[in-house]
mmCIF file of C-alpha atoms in Angstrom:
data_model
loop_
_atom_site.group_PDB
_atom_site.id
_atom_site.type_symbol
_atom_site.label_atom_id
_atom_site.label_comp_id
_atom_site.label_asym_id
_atom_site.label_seq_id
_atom_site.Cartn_x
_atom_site.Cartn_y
_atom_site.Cartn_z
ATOM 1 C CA UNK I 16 -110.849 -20.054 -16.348
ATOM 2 C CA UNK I 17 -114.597 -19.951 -15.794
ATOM 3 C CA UNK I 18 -115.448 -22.903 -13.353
ATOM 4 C CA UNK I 19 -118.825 -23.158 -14.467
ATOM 5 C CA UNK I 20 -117.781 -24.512 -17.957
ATOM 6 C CA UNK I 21 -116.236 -27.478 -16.553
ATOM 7 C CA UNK I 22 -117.892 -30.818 -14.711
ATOM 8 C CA UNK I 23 -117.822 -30.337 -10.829
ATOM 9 C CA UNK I 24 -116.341 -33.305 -9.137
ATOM 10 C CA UNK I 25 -119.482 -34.457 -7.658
ATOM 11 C CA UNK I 26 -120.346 -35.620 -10.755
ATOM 12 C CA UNK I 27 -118.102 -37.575 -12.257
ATOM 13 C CA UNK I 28 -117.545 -39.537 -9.193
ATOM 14 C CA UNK I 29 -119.539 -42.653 -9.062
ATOM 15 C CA UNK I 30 -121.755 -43.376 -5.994
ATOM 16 C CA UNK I 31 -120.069 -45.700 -4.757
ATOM 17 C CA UNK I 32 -118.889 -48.540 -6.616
ATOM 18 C CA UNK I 33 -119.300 -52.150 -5.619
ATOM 19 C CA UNK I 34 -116.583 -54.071 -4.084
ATOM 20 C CA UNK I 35 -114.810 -55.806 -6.022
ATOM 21 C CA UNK I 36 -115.503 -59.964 -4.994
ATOM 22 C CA UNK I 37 -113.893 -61.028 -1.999
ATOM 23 C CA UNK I 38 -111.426 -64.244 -1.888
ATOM 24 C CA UNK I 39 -110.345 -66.404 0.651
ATOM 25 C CA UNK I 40 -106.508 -66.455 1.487
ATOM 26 C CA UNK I 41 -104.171 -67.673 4.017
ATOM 27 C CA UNK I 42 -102.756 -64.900 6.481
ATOM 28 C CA UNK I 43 -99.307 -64.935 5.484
ATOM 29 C CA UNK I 44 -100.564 -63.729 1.968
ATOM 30 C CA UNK I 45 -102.889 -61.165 3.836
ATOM 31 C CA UNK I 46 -100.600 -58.172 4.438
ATOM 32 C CA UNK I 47 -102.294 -55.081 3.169
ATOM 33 C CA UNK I 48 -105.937 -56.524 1.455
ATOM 34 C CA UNK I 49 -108.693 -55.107 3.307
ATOM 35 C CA UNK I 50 -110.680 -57.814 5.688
ATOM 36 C CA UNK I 51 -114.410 -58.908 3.784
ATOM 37 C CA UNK I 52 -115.538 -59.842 6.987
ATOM 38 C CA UNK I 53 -115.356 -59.604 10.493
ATOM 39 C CA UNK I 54 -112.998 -62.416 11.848
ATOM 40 C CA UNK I 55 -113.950 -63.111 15.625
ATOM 41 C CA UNK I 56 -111.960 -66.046 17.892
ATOM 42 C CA UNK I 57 -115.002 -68.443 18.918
ATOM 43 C CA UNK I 58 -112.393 -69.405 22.148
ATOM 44 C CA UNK I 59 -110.172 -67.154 23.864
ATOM 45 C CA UNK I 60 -106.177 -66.962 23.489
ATOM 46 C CA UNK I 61 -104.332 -69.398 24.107
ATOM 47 C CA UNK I 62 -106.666 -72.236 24.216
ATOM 48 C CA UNK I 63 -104.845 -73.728 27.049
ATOM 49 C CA UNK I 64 -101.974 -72.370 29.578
ATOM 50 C CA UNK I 65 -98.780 -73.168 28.760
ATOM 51 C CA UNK I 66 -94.893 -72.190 29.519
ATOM 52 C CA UNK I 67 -93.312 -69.333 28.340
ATOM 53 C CA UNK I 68 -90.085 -70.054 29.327
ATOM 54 C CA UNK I 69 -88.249 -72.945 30.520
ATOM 55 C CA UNK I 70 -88.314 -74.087 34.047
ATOM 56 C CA UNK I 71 -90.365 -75.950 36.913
ATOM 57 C CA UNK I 72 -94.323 -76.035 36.664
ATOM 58 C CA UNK I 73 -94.806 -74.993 40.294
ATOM 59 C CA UNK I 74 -98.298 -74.065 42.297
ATOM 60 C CA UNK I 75 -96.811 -70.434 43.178
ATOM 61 C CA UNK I 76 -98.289 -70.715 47.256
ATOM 62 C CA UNK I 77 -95.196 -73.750 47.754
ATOM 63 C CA UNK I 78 -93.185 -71.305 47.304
ATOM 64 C CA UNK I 79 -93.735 -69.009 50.153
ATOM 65 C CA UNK I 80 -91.357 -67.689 52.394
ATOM 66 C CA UNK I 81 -88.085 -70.032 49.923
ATOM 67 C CA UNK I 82 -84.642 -68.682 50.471
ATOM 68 C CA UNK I 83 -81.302 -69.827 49.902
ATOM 69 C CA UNK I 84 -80.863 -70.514 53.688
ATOM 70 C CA UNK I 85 -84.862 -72.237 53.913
ATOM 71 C CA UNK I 86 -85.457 -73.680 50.158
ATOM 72 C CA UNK I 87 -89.085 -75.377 49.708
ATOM 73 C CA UNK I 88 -88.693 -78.839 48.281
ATOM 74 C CA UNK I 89 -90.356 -79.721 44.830
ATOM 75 C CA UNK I 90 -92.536 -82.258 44.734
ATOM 76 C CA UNK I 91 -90.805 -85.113 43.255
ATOM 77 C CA UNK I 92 -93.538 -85.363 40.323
ATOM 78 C CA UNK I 93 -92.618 -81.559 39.414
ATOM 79 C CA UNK I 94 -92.139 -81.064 35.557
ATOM 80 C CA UNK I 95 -89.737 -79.009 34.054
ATOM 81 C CA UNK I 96 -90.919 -77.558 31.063
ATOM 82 C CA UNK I 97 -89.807 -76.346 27.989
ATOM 83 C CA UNK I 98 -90.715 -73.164 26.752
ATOM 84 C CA UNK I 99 -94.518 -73.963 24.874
ATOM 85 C CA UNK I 100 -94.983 -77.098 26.966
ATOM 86 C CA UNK I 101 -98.836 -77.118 28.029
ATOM 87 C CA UNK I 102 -99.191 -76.135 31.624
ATOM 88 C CA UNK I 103 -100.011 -79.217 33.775
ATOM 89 C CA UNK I 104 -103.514 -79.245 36.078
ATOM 90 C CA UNK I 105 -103.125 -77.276 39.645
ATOM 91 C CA UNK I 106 -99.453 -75.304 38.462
ATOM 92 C CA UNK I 107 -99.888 -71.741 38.125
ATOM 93 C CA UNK I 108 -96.374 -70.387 37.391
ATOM 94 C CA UNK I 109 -93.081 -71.449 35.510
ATOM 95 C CA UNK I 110 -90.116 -71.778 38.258
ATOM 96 C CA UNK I 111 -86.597 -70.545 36.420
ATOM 97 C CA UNK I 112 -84.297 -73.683 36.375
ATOM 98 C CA UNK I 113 -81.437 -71.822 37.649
ATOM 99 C CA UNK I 114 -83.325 -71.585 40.577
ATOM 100 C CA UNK I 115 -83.510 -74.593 41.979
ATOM 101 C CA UNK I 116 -80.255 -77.294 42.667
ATOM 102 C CA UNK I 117 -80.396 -80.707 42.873
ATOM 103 C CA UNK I 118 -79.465 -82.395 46.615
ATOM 104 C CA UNK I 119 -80.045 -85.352 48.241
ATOM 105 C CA UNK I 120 -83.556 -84.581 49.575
ATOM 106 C CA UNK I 121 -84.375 -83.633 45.879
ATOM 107 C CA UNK I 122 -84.777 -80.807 44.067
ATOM 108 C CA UNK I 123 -84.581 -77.084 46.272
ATOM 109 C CA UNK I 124 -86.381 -74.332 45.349
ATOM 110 C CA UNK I 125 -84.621 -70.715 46.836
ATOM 111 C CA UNK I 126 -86.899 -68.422 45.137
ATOM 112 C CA UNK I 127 -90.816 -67.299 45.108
ATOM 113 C CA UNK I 128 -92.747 -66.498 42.358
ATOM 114 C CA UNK I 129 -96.139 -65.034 41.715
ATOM 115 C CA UNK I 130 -98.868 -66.581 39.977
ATOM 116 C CA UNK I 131 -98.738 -66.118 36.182
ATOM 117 C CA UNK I 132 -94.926 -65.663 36.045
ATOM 118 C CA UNK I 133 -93.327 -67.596 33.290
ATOM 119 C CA UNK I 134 -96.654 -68.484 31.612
ATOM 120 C CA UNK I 135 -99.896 -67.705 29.628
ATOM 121 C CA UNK I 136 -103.350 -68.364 31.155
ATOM 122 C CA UNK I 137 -105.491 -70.027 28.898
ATOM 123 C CA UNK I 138 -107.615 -66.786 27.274
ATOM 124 C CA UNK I 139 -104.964 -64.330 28.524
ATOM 125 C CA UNK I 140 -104.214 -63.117 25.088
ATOM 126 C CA UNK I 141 -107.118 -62.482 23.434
ATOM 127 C CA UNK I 142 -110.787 -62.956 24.802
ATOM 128 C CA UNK I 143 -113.454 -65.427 23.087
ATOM 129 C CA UNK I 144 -116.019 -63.363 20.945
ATOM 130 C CA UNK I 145 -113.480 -60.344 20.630
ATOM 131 C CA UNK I 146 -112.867 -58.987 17.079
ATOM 132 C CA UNK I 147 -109.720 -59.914 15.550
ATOM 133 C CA UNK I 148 -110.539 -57.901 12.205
ATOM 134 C CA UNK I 149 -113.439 -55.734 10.874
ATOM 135 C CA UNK I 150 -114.594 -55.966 7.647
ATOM 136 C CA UNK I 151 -113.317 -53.256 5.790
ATOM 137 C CA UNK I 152 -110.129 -52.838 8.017
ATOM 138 C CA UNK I 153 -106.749 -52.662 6.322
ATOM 139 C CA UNK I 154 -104.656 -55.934 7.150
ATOM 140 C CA UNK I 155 -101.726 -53.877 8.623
ATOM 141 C CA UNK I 156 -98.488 -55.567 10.045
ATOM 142 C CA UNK I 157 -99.980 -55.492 13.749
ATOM 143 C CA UNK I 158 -103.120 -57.659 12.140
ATOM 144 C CA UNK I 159 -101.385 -60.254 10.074
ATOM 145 C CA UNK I 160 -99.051 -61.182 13.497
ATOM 146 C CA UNK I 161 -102.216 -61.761 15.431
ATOM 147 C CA UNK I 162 -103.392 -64.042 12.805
ATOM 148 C CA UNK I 163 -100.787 -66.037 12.385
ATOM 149 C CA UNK I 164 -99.753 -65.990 15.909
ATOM 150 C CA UNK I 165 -103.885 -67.436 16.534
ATOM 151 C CA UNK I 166 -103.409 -70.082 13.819
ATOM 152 C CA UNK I 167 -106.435 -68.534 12.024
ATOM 153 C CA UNK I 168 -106.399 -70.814 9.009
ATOM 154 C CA UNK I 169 -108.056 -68.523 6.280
ATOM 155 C CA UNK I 170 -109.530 -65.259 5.734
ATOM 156 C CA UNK I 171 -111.842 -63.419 3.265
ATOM 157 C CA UNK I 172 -110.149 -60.480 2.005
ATOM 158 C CA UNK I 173 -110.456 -57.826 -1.011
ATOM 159 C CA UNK I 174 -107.349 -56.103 -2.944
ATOM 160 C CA UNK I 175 -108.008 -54.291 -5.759
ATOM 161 C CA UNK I 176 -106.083 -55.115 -9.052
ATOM 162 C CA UNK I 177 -104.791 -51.655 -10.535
ATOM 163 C CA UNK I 178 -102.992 -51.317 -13.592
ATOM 164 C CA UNK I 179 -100.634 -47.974 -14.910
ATOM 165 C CA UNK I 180 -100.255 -47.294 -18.062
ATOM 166 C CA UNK I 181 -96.859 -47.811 -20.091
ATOM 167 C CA UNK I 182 -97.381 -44.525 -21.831
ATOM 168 C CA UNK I 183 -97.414 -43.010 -18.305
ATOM 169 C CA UNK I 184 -94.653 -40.242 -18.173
ATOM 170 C CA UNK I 185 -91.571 -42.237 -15.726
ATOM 171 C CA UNK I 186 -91.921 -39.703 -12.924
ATOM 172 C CA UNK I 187 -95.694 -40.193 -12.823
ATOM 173 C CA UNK I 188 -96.074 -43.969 -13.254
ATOM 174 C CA UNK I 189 -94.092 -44.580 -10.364
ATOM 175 C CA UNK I 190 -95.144 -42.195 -8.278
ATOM 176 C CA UNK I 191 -98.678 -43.921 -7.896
ATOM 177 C CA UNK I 192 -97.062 -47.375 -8.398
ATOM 178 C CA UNK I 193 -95.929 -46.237 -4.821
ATOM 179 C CA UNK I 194 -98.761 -44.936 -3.814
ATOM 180 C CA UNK I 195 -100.834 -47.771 -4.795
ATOM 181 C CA UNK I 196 -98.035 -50.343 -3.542
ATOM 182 C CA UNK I 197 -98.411 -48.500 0.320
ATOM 183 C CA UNK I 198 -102.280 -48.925 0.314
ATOM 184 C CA UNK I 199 -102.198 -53.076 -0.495
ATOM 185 C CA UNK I 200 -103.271 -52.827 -4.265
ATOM 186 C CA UNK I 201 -102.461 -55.280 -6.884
ATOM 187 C CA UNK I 202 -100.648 -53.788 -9.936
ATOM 188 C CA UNK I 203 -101.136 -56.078 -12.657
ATOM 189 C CA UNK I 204 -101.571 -55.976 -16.779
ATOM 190 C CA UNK I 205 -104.438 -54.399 -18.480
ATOM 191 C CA UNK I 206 -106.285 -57.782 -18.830
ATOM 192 C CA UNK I 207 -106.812 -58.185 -14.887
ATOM 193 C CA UNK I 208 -107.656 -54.805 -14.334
ATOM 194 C CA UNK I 209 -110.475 -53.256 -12.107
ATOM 195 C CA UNK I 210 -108.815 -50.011 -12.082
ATOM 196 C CA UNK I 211 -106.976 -48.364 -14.639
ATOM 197 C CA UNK I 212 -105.220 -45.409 -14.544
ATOM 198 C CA UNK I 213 -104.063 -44.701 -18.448
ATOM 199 C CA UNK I 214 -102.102 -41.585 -19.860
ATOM 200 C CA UNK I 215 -103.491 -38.651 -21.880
ATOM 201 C CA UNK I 216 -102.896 -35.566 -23.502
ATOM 202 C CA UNK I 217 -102.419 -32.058 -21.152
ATOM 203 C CA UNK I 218 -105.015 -30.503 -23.437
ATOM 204 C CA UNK I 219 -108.396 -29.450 -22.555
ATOM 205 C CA UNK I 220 -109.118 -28.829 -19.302
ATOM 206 C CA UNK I 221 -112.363 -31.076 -18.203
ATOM 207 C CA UNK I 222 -112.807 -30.996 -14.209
ATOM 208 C CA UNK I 223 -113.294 -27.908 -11.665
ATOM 209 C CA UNK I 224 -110.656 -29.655 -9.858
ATOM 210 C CA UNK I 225 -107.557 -27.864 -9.314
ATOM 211 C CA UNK I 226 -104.768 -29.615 -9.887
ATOM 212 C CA UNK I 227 -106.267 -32.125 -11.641
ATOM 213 C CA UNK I 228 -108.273 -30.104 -14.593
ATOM 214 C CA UNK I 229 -106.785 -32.497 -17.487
ATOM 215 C CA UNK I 230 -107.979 -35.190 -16.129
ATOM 216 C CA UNK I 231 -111.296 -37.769 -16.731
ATOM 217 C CA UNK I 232 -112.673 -40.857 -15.288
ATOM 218 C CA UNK I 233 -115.458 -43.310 -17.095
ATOM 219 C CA UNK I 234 -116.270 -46.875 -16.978
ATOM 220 C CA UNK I 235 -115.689 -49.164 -19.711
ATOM 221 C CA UNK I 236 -117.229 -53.059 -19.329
ATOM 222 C CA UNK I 237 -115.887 -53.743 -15.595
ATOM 223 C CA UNK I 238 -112.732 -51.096 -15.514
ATOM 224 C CA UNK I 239 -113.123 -47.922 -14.122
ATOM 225 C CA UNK I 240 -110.472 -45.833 -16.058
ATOM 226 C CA UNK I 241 -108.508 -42.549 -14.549
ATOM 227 C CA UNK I 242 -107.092 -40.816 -17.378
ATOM 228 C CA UNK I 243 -104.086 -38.790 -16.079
ATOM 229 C CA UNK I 244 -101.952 -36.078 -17.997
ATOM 230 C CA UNK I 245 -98.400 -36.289 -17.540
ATOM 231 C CA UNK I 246 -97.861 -33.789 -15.146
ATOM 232 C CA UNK I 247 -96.483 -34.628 -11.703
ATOM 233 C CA UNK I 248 -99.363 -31.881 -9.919
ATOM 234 C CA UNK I 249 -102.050 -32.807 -11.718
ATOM 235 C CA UNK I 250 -101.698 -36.658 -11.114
ATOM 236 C CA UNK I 251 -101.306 -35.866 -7.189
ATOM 237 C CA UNK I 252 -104.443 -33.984 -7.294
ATOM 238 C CA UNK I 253 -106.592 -36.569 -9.667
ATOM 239 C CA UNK I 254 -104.865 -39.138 -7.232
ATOM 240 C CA UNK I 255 -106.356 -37.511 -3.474
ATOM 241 C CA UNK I 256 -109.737 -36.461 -4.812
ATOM 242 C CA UNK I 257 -110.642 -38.914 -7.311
ATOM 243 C CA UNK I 258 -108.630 -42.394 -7.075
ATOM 244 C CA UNK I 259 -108.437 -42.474 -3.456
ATOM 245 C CA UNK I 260 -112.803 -42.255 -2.766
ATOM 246 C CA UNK I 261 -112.775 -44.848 -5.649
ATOM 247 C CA UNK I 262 -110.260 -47.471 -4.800
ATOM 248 C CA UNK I 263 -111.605 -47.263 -1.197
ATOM 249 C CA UNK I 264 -115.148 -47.730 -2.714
ATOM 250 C CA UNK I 265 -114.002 -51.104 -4.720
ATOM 251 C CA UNK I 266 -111.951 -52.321 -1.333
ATOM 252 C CA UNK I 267 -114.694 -52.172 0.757
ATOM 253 C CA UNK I 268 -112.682 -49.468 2.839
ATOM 254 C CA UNK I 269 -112.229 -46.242 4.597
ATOM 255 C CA UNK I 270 -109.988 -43.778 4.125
ATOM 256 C CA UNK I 271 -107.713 -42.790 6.989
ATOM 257 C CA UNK I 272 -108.687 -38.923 8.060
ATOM 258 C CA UNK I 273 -107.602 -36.792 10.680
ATOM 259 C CA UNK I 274 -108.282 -33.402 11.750
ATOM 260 C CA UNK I 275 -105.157 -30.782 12.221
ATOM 261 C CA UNK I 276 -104.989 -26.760 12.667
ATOM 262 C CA UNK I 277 -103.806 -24.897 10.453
ATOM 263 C CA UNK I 278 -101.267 -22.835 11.277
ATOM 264 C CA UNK I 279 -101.757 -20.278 8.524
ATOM 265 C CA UNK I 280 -104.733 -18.993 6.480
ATOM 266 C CA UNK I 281 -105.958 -21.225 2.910
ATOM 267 C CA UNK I 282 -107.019 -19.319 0.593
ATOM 268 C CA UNK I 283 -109.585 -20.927 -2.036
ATOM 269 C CA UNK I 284 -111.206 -19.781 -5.520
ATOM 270 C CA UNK I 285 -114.851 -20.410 -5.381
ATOM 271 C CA UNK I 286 -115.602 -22.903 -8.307
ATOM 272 C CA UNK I 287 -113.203 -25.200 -7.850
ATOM 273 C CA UNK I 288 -112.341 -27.901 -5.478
ATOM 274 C CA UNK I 289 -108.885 -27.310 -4.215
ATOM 275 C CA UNK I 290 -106.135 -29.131 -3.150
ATOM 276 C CA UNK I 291 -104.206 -28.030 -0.255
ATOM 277 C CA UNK I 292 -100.826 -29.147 0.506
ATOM 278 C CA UNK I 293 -99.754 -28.733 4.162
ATOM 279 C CA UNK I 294 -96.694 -29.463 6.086
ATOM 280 C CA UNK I 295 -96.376 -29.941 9.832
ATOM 281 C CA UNK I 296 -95.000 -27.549 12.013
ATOM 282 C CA UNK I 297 -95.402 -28.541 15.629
ATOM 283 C CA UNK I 298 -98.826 -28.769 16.509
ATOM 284 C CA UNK I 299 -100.166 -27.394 13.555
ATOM 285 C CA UNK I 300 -100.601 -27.573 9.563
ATOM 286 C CA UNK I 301 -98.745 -24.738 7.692
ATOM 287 C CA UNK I 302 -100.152 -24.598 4.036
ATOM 288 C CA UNK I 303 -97.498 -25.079 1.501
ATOM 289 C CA UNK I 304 -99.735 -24.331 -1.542
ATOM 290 C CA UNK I 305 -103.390 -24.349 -2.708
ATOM 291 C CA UNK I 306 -104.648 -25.061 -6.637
ATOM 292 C CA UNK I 307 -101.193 -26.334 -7.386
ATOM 293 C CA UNK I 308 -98.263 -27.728 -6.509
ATOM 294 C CA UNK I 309 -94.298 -27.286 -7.603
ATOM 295 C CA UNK I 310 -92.177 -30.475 -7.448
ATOM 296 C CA UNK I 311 -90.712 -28.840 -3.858
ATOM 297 C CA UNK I 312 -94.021 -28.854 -2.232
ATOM 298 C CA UNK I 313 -94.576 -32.303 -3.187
ATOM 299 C CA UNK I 314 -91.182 -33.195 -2.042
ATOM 300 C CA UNK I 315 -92.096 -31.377 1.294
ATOM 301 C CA UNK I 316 -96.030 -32.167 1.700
ATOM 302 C CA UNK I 317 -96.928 -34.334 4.546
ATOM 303 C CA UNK I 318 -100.881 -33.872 3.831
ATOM 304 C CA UNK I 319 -103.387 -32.686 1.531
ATOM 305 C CA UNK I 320 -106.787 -31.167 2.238
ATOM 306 C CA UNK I 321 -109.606 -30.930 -0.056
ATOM 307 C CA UNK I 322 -111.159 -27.462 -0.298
ATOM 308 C CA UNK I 323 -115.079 -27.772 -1.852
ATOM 309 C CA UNK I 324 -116.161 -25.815 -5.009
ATOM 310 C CA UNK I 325 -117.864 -23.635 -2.612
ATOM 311 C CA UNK I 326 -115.414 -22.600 -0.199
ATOM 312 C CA UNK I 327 -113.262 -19.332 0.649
ATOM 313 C CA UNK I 328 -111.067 -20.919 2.224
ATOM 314 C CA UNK I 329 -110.049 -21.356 6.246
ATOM 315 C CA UNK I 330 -108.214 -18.848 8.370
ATOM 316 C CA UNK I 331 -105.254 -19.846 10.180
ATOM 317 C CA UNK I 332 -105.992 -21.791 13.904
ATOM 318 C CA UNK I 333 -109.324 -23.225 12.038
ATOM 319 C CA UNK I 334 -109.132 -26.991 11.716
ATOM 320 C CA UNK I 335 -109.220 -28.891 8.762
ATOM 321 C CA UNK I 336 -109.802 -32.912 7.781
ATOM 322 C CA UNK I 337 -106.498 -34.149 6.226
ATOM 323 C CA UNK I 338 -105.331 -37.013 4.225
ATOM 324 C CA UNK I 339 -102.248 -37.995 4.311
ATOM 325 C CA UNK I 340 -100.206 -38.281 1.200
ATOM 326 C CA UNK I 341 -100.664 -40.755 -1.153
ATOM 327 C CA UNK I 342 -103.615 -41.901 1.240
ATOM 328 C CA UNK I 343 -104.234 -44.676 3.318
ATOM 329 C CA UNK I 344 -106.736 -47.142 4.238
ATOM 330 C CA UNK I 345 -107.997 -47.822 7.832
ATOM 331 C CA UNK I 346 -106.567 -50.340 9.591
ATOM 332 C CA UNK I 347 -108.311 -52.186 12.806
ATOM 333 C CA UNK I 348 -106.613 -50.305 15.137
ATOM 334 C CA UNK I 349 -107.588 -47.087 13.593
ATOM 335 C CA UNK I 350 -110.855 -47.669 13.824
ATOM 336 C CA UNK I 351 -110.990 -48.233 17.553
ATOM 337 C CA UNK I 352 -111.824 -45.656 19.836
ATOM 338 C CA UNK I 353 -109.269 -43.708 21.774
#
């Protein structure tokens, strides 16, 4: 098929669409929307010292030199704590209870300890003015714990409402229901939709996208609308190299990339931008298939990597940027340097 006939991705992409509009949540309903701002702790973490396990609030330099033969002697205004008790002025460790007795000159120590056992300084955690999330970091598992564990109230966040089409072949539909579940998106009805992804016919081929030639994307109103044939390969392909730099757009995101070498040569038609589906064999990227895919490569792909229009291809031990697949969206942590 004659590439030139047919619309180069580059065009029907948009430049970059909008984000959608931002709300404000609590964490706990967080998990997976991408942050709309940068949320910073105005005081470090914990916001006073307190006891992380149960036992005496001791000043840790008593305690020198205590053995069962010489115990030191608690003062008799000594608290014992329960685990999440504040830290009282001038103690600097928790003292394990099973290491002290009771006798008649009062309470025996037989242990040491070194400052900071048993609690948590007061801006130990997490330091004032350090970045909790970046805006336009995925809310990952990692980020919603520190949230919640901070007490941070409320959060601006984005999610992108994504709707499939009924007519969608089974096989397909639920495919990028999965897809879309993994990278925090909304599926809801037609009505709510700000991206939808609607079935039509395998019948004239449209983009120099390979697979993915049946496919189209327009706006209409304030949808953008993927149409999708129902084949498995061409809805992977229209998936990587058209919904993914789309949804990100809309969530205010970035799309998690890494570079691998490839541990055999990719071979490309000049034209068309190619998938690549690649497996990983021990330090390197061994191309399953490139223009295509059977329903065993997809099975056994672990990455795609998008060849451009104008591009021969790679030889093998030449590195490549890869996606992994179904995509992902950058999390905080990804996004901070190694």
């Amino acid at each position: 098929m004659n590439a030139s006939r047919l619309l180069p991705l580059a065009e029907i992409l948009p430049s970059g669409p909008a984000p959608v509009a931002a709300v404000e949540v609590h964490p706990d309903a967080a998990l997976g929307a991408i942050a709309a701002e940068d949320v910073r702790m105005a005081e470090g973490w914990p916001q006073m010292a307190f006891a992380r396990e149960p036992g005496y609030a001791v000043r840790s330099r008593m305690l020198i030199g205590a053995t069962a033969y010489e115990p030191a002697i608690l003062p008799a205004s000594t608290p014992c704590l329960a685990a999440g008790d504040a830290l009282p002025d001038g103690a600097d460790a928790v003292l394990p209870a099973q290491t002290v007795v009771a006798s008649a000159r009062g309470c025996e120590a037989f242990a040491t300890i070194r400052p900071g056992e048993g609690i948590r300084r007061k801006g130990q955690d997490w330091p004032a003015g350090r970045a909790l999330l970046r805006e336009g970091s995925r809310i990952g598992p990692m980020e919603q714990a520190l949230l919640l564990a901070m007490n941070v109230p409320a959060i601006r966040v984005r999610r992108v409402a994504v709707n499939l089409d009924r007519a969608l072949p089974d096989a397909v539909r639920h495919l990028l229901a999965g897809w879309a579940g993994a990278l925090g998106l909304m599926i809801t009805g037609p009505a709510k939709a700000q991206f939808q992804i609607e079935a039509c016919p395998l019948r004239e081929a449209r983009l120099a996208l390979k697979p993915g030639r049946f496919g189209a994307l327009h706006r209409h109103a304030e949808t953008i609308r993927l149409a999708i044939p129902p084949d498995l390969a061409e809805a992977a392909g229209l998936w990587h190299a058209v919904a993914l730099p789309v949804l990100a757009s809309l969530s205010g995101a970035g799309l998690v990339q890494s570079r691998g070498r490839l541990a055999g040569k990719l071979v490309s038609g000049i034209g068309f931008t190619e998938l690549a589906f690649l497996r990983r064999e021990g330090e390197a990227w061994l191309p399953l298939e490139i223009g295509d895919c059977t329903l065993a490569t997809l099975a056994e792909s672990q990455a795609v990597s998008l060849l451009p229009a104008g591009s021969e291809g790679q030889p093998a031990g030449a590195e490549i940027t890869l996606l992994p697949l179904g995509g992902g969206f950058s999390t905080m942590f990804d996004r901070m340097p190694v």
